[in-house]
PDB file of C-alpha atoms in Angstrom:
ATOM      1  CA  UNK A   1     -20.335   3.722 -22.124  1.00 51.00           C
ATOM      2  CA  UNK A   2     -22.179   1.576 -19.353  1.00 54.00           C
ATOM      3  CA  UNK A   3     -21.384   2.004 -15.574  1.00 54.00           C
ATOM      4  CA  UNK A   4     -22.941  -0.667 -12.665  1.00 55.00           C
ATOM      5  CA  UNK A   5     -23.599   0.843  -9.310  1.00 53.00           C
ATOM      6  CA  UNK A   6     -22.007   3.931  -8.173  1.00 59.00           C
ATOM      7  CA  UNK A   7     -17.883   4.134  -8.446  1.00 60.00           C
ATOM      8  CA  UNK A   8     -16.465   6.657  -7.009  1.00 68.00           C
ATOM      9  CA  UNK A   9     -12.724   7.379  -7.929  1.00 68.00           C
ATOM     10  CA  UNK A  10      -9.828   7.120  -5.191  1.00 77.00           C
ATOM     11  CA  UNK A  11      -8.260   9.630  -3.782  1.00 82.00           C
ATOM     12  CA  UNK A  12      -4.797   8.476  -2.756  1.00 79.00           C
ATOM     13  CA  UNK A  13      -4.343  11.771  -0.632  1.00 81.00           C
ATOM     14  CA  UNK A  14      -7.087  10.775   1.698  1.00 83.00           C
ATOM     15  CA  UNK A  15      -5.118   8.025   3.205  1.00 80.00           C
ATOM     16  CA  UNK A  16      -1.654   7.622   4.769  1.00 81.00           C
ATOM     17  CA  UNK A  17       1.305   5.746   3.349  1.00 84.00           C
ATOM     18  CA  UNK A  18       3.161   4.210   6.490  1.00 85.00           C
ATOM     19  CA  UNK A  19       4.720   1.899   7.936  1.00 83.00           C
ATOM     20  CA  UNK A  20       4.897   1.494  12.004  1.00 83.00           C
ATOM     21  CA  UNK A  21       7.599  -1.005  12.728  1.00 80.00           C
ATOM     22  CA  UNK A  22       9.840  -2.022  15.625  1.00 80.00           C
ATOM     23  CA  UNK A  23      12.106  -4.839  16.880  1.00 77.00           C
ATOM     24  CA  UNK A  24       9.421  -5.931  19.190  1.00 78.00           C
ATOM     25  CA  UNK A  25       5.382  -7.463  18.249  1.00 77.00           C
ATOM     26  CA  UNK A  26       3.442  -4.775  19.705  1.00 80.00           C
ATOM     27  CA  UNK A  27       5.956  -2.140  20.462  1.00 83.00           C
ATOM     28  CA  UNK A  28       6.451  -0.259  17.126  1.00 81.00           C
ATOM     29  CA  UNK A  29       9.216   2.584  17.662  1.00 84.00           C
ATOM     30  CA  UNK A  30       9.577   3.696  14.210  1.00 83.00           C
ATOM     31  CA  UNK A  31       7.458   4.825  11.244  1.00 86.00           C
ATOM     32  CA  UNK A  32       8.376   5.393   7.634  1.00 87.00           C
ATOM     33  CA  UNK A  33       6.239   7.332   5.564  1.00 88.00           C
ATOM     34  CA  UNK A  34       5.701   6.535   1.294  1.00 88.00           C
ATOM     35  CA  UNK A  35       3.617   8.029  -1.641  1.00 89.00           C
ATOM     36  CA  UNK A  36       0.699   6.684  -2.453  1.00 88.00           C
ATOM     37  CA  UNK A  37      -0.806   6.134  -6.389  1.00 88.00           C
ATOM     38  CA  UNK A  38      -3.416   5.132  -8.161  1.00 88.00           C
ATOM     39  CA  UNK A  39      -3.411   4.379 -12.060  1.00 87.00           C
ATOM     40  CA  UNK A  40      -5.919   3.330 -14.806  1.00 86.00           C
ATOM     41  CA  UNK A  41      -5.352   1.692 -18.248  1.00 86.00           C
ATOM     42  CA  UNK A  42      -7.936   2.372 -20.503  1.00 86.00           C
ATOM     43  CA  UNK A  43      -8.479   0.115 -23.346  1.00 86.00           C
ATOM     44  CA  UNK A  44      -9.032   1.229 -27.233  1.00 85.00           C
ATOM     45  CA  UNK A  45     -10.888  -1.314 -28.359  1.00 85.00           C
ATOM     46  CA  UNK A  46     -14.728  -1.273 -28.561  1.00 86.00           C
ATOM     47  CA  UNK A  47     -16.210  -4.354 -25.329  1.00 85.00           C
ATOM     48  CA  UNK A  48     -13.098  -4.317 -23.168  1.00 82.00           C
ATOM     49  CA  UNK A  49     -13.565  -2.563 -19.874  1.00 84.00           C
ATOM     50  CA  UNK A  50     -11.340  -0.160 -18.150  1.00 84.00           C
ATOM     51  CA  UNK A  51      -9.460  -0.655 -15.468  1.00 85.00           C
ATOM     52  CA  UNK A  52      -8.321   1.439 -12.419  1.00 85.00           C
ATOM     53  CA  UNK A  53      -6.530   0.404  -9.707  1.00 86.00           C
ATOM     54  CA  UNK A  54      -6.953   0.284  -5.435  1.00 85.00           C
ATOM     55  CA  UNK A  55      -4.642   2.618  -3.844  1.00 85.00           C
ATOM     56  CA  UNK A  56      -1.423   1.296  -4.087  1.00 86.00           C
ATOM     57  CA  UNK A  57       1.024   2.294  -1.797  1.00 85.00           C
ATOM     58  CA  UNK A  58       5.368   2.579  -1.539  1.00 86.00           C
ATOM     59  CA  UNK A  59       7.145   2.671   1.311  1.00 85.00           C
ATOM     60  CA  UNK A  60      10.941   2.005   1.478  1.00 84.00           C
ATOM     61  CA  UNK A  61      12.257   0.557   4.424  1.00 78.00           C
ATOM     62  CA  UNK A  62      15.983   1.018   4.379  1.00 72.00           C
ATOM     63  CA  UNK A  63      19.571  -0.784   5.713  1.00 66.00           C
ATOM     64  CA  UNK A  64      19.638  -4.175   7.247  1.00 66.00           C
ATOM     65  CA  UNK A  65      16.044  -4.128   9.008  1.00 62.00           C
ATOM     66  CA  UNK A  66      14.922  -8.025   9.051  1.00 59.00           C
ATOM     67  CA  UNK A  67      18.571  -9.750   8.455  1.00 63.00           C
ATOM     68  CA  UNK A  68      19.789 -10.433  12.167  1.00 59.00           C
ATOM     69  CA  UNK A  69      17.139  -9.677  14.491  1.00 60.00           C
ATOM     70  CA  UNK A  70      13.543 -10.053  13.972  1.00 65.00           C
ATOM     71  CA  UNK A  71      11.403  -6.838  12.795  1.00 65.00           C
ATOM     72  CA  UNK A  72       7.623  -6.633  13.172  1.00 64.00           C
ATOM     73  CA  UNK A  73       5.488  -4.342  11.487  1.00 64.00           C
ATOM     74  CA  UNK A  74       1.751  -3.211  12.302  1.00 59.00           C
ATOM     75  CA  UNK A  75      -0.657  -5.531  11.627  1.00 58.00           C
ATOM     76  CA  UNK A  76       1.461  -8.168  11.425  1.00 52.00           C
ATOM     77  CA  UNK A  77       2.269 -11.297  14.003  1.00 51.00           C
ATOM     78  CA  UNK A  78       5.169 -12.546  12.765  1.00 53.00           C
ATOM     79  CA  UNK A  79       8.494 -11.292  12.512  1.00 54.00           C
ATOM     80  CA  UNK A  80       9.175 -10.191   8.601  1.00 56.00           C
ATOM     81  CA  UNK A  81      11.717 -12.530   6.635  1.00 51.00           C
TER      82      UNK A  81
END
């Protein structure tokens, strides 16, 4: 086993899983919250190198959010298509 530098694990707890949205850039009105995961593969086979994963998060936005009029989310300029 070899390790270069020092890796700490993440903790997907330590961070929220949200969305802050709205109809208007700039004025979000709504937030959706997710879960959050992180997952590893480790390989078998003697010289490949395990892998783990950033924190990946889900959030589910529901109904008919981007179809007629334009929805902008956080951290984002344009309106979502």
């Amino acid at each position: 086993d070899a390790q270069v530098g020092s890796v700490t694990p993440l903790d997907p707890s330590t961070v929220a899983s949200e969305v802050h949205y709205g109809r208007r850039s700039g004025k979000y009105t709504h937030v959706k919250r997710g879960t959050s995961t992180v997952y590893s593969q480790q390989y078998p086979f003697k010289g490949l190198l395990n892998y783990t994963s950033g924190i990946i998060h889900h959030v589910k936005l529901e109904g008919k959010l981007c179809e007629d009029i334009p929805l902008f989310l956080l951290n984002r300029k344009e309106p979502c298509r």
